[in-house]
């Protein structure tokens, strides 16, 4: 059982029904509440739930969920399975993860998000209203349009140092495109210069700690 849960607050509305006790039959669909048992659901059902099934990607990078969660074989007897939980769309055998309805973090960049209408088949409706996550390189500022920025969550990455005035102008240009939120990040690497006779050694973590201890001055009463 998944009680208590945050959706209980929606029960005050007459047009909303909270399914949180047992699987609920709705025509040829079976709604399975989070954390409930679905052993008694009839074979060949179309099952909707919030499942944690091993072997499916967690994000666009392809990180796969591992562990002792449910497996694909647990759902083989059903006609179709549609699940929430993982934020990235994926499909394997009779199981489809529909993904989140909007981009939640930079891990969701470049993914089309939306919701679905089921009328015998699954129809995707793209979400064009919610902010999207965007990364912009300062060196590519001339190829950025206001439409890329307006209303979106933007990370402006300075991959080069163009000088104080130019850097400020780039930031102001992006701000003028009206992002929903703007953050700046600097990835410029300083060039290390040293004399040819300088010996640059690499030390392990243990060596660094020992060096710190050996070179630290302690009060006379501490051994």
mmCIF file of N, CA, C and O in Angstrom, residues 135-178:
data_model
loop_
_atom_site.group_PDB
_atom_site.id
_atom_site.type_symbol
_atom_site.label_atom_id
_atom_site.label_comp_id
_atom_site.label_asym_id
_atom_site.label_seq_id
_atom_site.Cartn_x
_atom_site.Cartn_y
_atom_site.Cartn_z
ATOM 1 N N UNK A 135 21.653 24.488 -23.275
ATOM 2 C CA UNK A 135 23.041 24.881 -23.017
ATOM 3 C C UNK A 135 23.558 25.638 -24.237
ATOM 4 O O UNK A 135 23.442 25.171 -25.371
ATOM 5 N N UNK A 136 24.135 26.805 -23.976
ATOM 6 C CA UNK A 136 24.624 27.672 -25.040
ATOM 7 C C UNK A 136 26.110 27.941 -24.831
ATOM 8 O O UNK A 136 26.522 28.318 -23.723
ATOM 9 N N UNK A 137 26.920 27.758 -25.870
ATOM 10 C CA UNK A 137 28.332 28.110 -25.804
ATOM 11 C C UNK A 137 28.503 29.566 -26.202
ATOM 12 O O UNK A 137 27.954 30.016 -27.212
ATOM 13 N N UNK A 138 29.277 30.291 -25.395
ATOM 14 C CA UNK A 138 29.519 31.704 -25.704
ATOM 15 C C UNK A 138 30.178 31.871 -27.064
ATOM 16 O O UNK A 138 29.917 32.838 -27.784
ATOM 17 N N UNK A 139 31.005 30.927 -27.446
ATOM 18 C CA UNK A 139 31.689 31.000 -28.744
ATOM 19 C C UNK A 139 30.733 30.801 -29.911
ATOM 20 O O UNK A 139 31.075 31.080 -31.067
ATOM 21 N N UNK A 140 29.505 30.334 -29.615
ATOM 22 C CA UNK A 140 28.514 30.078 -30.661
ATOM 23 C C UNK A 140 27.362 31.068 -30.597
ATOM 24 O O UNK A 140 26.286 30.824 -31.145
ATOM 25 N N UNK A 141 27.586 32.214 -29.947
ATOM 26 C CA UNK A 141 26.528 33.183 -29.696
ATOM 27 C C UNK A 141 25.857 33.673 -30.970
ATOM 28 O O UNK A 141 24.656 33.952 -30.988
ATOM 29 N N UNK A 142 26.612 33.761 -32.058
ATOM 30 C CA UNK A 142 26.055 34.293 -33.311
ATOM 31 C C UNK A 142 25.034 33.359 -33.949
ATOM 32 O O UNK A 142 24.284 33.781 -34.834
ATOM 33 N N UNK A 143 25.011 32.107 -33.532
ATOM 34 C CA UNK A 143 24.071 31.132 -34.096
ATOM 35 C C UNK A 143 22.864 30.893 -33.192
ATOM 36 O O UNK A 143 22.051 30.011 -33.466
ATOM 37 N N UNK A 144 22.765 31.684 -32.115
ATOM 38 C CA UNK A 144 21.669 31.532 -31.173
ATOM 39 C C UNK A 144 20.570 32.531 -31.513
ATOM 40 O O UNK A 144 20.827 33.715 -31.709
ATOM 41 N N UNK A 145 19.331 32.041 -31.583
ATOM 42 C CA UNK A 145 18.203 32.908 -31.900
ATOM 43 C C UNK A 145 17.365 33.140 -30.646
ATOM 44 O O UNK A 145 17.388 32.329 -29.715
ATOM 45 N N UNK A 146 16.609 34.243 -30.603
ATOM 46 C CA UNK A 146 15.727 34.506 -29.448
ATOM 47 C C UNK A 146 14.755 33.369 -29.182
ATOM 48 O O UNK A 146 14.413 33.099 -28.018
ATOM 49 N N UNK A 147 14.321 32.674 -30.245
ATOM 50 C CA UNK A 147 13.365 31.574 -30.072
ATOM 51 C C UNK A 147 13.983 30.411 -29.291
ATOM 52 O O UNK A 147 13.265 29.652 -28.638
ATOM 53 N N UNK A 148 15.322 30.262 -29.376
ATOM 54 C CA UNK A 148 15.995 29.198 -28.631
ATOM 55 C C UNK A 148 15.996 29.473 -27.129
ATOM 56 O O UNK A 148 16.081 28.547 -26.315
ATOM 57 N N UNK A 149 15.911 30.755 -26.771
ATOM 58 C CA UNK A 149 16.141 31.170 -25.391
ATOM 59 C C UNK A 149 14.858 31.524 -24.647
ATOM 60 O O UNK A 149 14.687 31.158 -23.480
ATOM 61 N N UNK A 150 13.963 32.232 -25.299
ATOM 62 C CA UNK A 150 12.803 32.803 -24.614
ATOM 63 C C UNK A 150 11.997 31.756 -23.860
ATOM 64 O O UNK A 150 11.569 30.745 -24.416
ATOM 65 N N UNK A 151 11.794 32.009 -22.557
ATOM 66 C CA UNK A 151 10.973 31.138 -21.738
ATOM 67 C C UNK A 151 11.635 29.847 -21.310
ATOM 68 O O UNK A 151 10.997 29.022 -20.645
ATOM 69 N N UNK A 152 12.914 29.661 -21.661
ATOM 70 C CA UNK A 152 13.593 28.411 -21.336
ATOM 71 C C UNK A 152 14.633 28.599 -20.222
ATOM 72 O O UNK A 152 15.016 29.722 -19.893
ATOM 73 N N UNK A 153 15.070 27.489 -19.653
ATOM 74 C CA UNK A 153 16.086 27.489 -18.596
ATOM 75 C C UNK A 153 17.437 27.286 -19.279
ATOM 76 O O UNK A 153 17.691 26.231 -19.864
ATOM 77 N N UNK A 154 18.287 28.296 -19.195
ATOM 78 C CA UNK A 154 19.493 28.344 -20.029
ATOM 79 C C UNK A 154 20.755 28.349 -19.176
ATOM 80 O O UNK A 154 20.847 29.053 -18.171
ATOM 81 N N UNK A 155 21.736 27.560 -19.612
ATOM 82 C CA UNK A 155 23.079 27.604 -19.030
ATOM 83 C C UNK A 155 24.017 28.144 -20.110
ATOM 84 O O UNK A 155 24.210 27.508 -21.136
ATOM 85 N N UNK A 156 24.567 29.328 -19.856
ATOM 86 C CA UNK A 156 25.499 29.963 -20.778
ATOM 87 C C UNK A 156 26.909 29.577 -20.376
ATOM 88 O O UNK A 156 27.370 29.910 -19.287
ATOM 89 N N UNK A 157 27.602 28.842 -21.254
ATOM 90 C CA UNK A 157 28.928 28.335 -20.940
ATOM 91 C C UNK A 157 29.983 29.171 -21.670
ATOM 92 O O UNK A 157 29.999 29.239 -22.902
ATOM 93 N N UNK A 158 30.843 29.812 -20.897
ATOM 94 C CA UNK A 158 31.962 30.552 -21.483
ATOM 95 C C UNK A 158 33.114 29.580 -21.693
ATOM 96 O O UNK A 158 33.864 29.268 -20.776
ATOM 97 N N UNK A 159 33.234 29.106 -22.927
ATOM 98 C CA UNK A 159 34.314 28.196 -23.274
ATOM 99 C C UNK A 159 35.564 28.938 -23.728
ATOM 100 O O UNK A 159 36.604 28.323 -23.979
ATOM 101 N N UNK A 160 35.444 30.259 -23.850
ATOM 102 C CA UNK A 160 36.574 31.127 -24.140
ATOM 103 C C UNK A 160 36.413 32.408 -23.328
ATOM 104 O O UNK A 160 35.305 32.787 -22.954
ATOM 105 N N UNK A 161 37.545 33.076 -23.073
ATOM 106 C CA UNK A 161 37.515 34.371 -22.396
ATOM 107 C C UNK A 161 37.676 35.448 -23.459
ATOM 108 O O UNK A 161 38.741 35.609 -24.048
ATOM 109 N N UNK A 162 36.596 36.184 -23.724
ATOM 110 C CA UNK A 162 36.618 37.213 -24.761
ATOM 111 C C UNK A 162 36.976 38.586 -24.209
ATOM 112 O O UNK A 162 36.982 39.559 -24.950
ATOM 113 N N UNK A 163 37.243 38.643 -22.924
ATOM 114 C CA UNK A 163 37.515 39.923 -22.281
ATOM 115 C C UNK A 163 36.294 40.382 -21.502
ATOM 116 O O UNK A 163 35.160 39.990 -21.793
ATOM 117 N N UNK A 164 36.527 41.246 -20.517
ATOM 118 C CA UNK A 164 35.473 41.658 -19.592
ATOM 119 C C UNK A 164 34.269 42.258 -20.312
ATOM 120 O O UNK A 164 33.125 41.873 -20.078
ATOM 121 N N UNK A 165 34.508 43.215 -21.216
ATOM 122 C CA UNK A 165 33.401 43.894 -21.904
ATOM 123 C C UNK A 165 32.651 42.943 -22.827
ATOM 124 O O UNK A 165 31.413 42.936 -22.864
ATOM 125 N N UNK A 166 33.390 42.136 -23.566
ATOM 126 C CA UNK A 166 32.746 41.207 -24.503
ATOM 127 C C UNK A 166 31.950 40.137 -23.762
ATOM 128 O O UNK A 166 30.842 39.769 -24.174
ATOM 129 N N UNK A 167 32.515 39.640 -22.659
ATOM 130 C CA UNK A 167 31.800 38.634 -21.864
ATOM 131 C C UNK A 167 30.488 39.192 -21.327
ATOM 132 O O UNK A 167 29.445 38.530 -21.342
ATOM 133 N N UNK A 168 30.539 40.436 -20.861
ATOM 134 C CA UNK A 168 29.343 41.090 -20.334
ATOM 135 C C UNK A 168 28.305 41.278 -21.434
ATOM 136 O O UNK A 168 27.104 41.065 -21.222
ATOM 137 N N UNK A 169 28.773 41.660 -22.617
ATOM 138 C CA UNK A 169 27.853 41.879 -23.742
ATOM 139 C C UNK A 169 27.160 40.582 -24.147
ATOM 140 O O UNK A 169 25.955 40.569 -24.456
ATOM 141 N N UNK A 170 27.904 39.470 -24.147
ATOM 142 C CA UNK A 170 27.315 38.166 -24.480
ATOM 143 C C UNK A 170 26.216 37.813 -23.486
ATOM 144 O O UNK A 170 25.118 37.385 -23.861
ATOM 145 N N UNK A 171 26.516 38.017 -22.196
ATOM 146 C CA UNK A 171 25.522 37.722 -21.160
ATOM 147 C C UNK A 171 24.287 38.598 -21.330
ATOM 148 O O UNK A 171 23.144 38.121 -21.229
ATOM 149 N N UNK A 172 24.494 39.887 -21.586
ATOM 150 C CA UNK A 172 23.365 40.809 -21.766
ATOM 151 C C UNK A 172 22.542 40.450 -22.988
ATOM 152 O O UNK A 172 21.310 40.609 -22.991
ATOM 153 N N UNK A 173 23.198 39.953 -24.041
ATOM 154 C CA UNK A 173 22.474 39.539 -25.244
ATOM 155 C C UNK A 173 21.537 38.382 -24.933
ATOM 156 O O UNK A 173 20.363 38.391 -25.325
ATOM 157 N N UNK A 174 22.049 37.376 -24.206
ATOM 158 C CA UNK A 174 21.213 36.235 -23.838
ATOM 159 C C UNK A 174 20.081 36.679 -22.923
ATOM 160 O O UNK A 174 18.934 36.238 -23.063
ATOM 161 N N UNK A 175 20.371 37.578 -21.978
ATOM 162 C CA UNK A 175 19.331 38.093 -21.078
ATOM 163 C C UNK A 175 18.236 38.825 -21.853
ATOM 164 O O UNK A 175 17.056 38.756 -21.487
ATOM 165 N N UNK A 176 18.623 39.526 -22.927
ATOM 166 C CA UNK A 176 17.638 40.272 -23.727
ATOM 167 C C UNK A 176 16.673 39.342 -24.468
ATOM 168 O O UNK A 176 15.610 39.766 -24.899
ATOM 169 N N UNK A 177 17.060 38.059 -24.606
ATOM 170 C CA UNK A 177 16.196 37.074 -25.268
ATOM 171 C C UNK A 177 15.145 36.504 -24.312
ATOM 172 O O UNK A 177 14.380 35.622 -24.680
ATOM 173 N N UNK A 178 15.133 36.984 -23.053
ATOM 174 C CA UNK A 178 14.122 36.666 -22.049
ATOM 175 C C UNK A 178 14.062 35.187 -21.674
ATOM 176 O O UNK A 178 13.023 34.534 -21.795
#
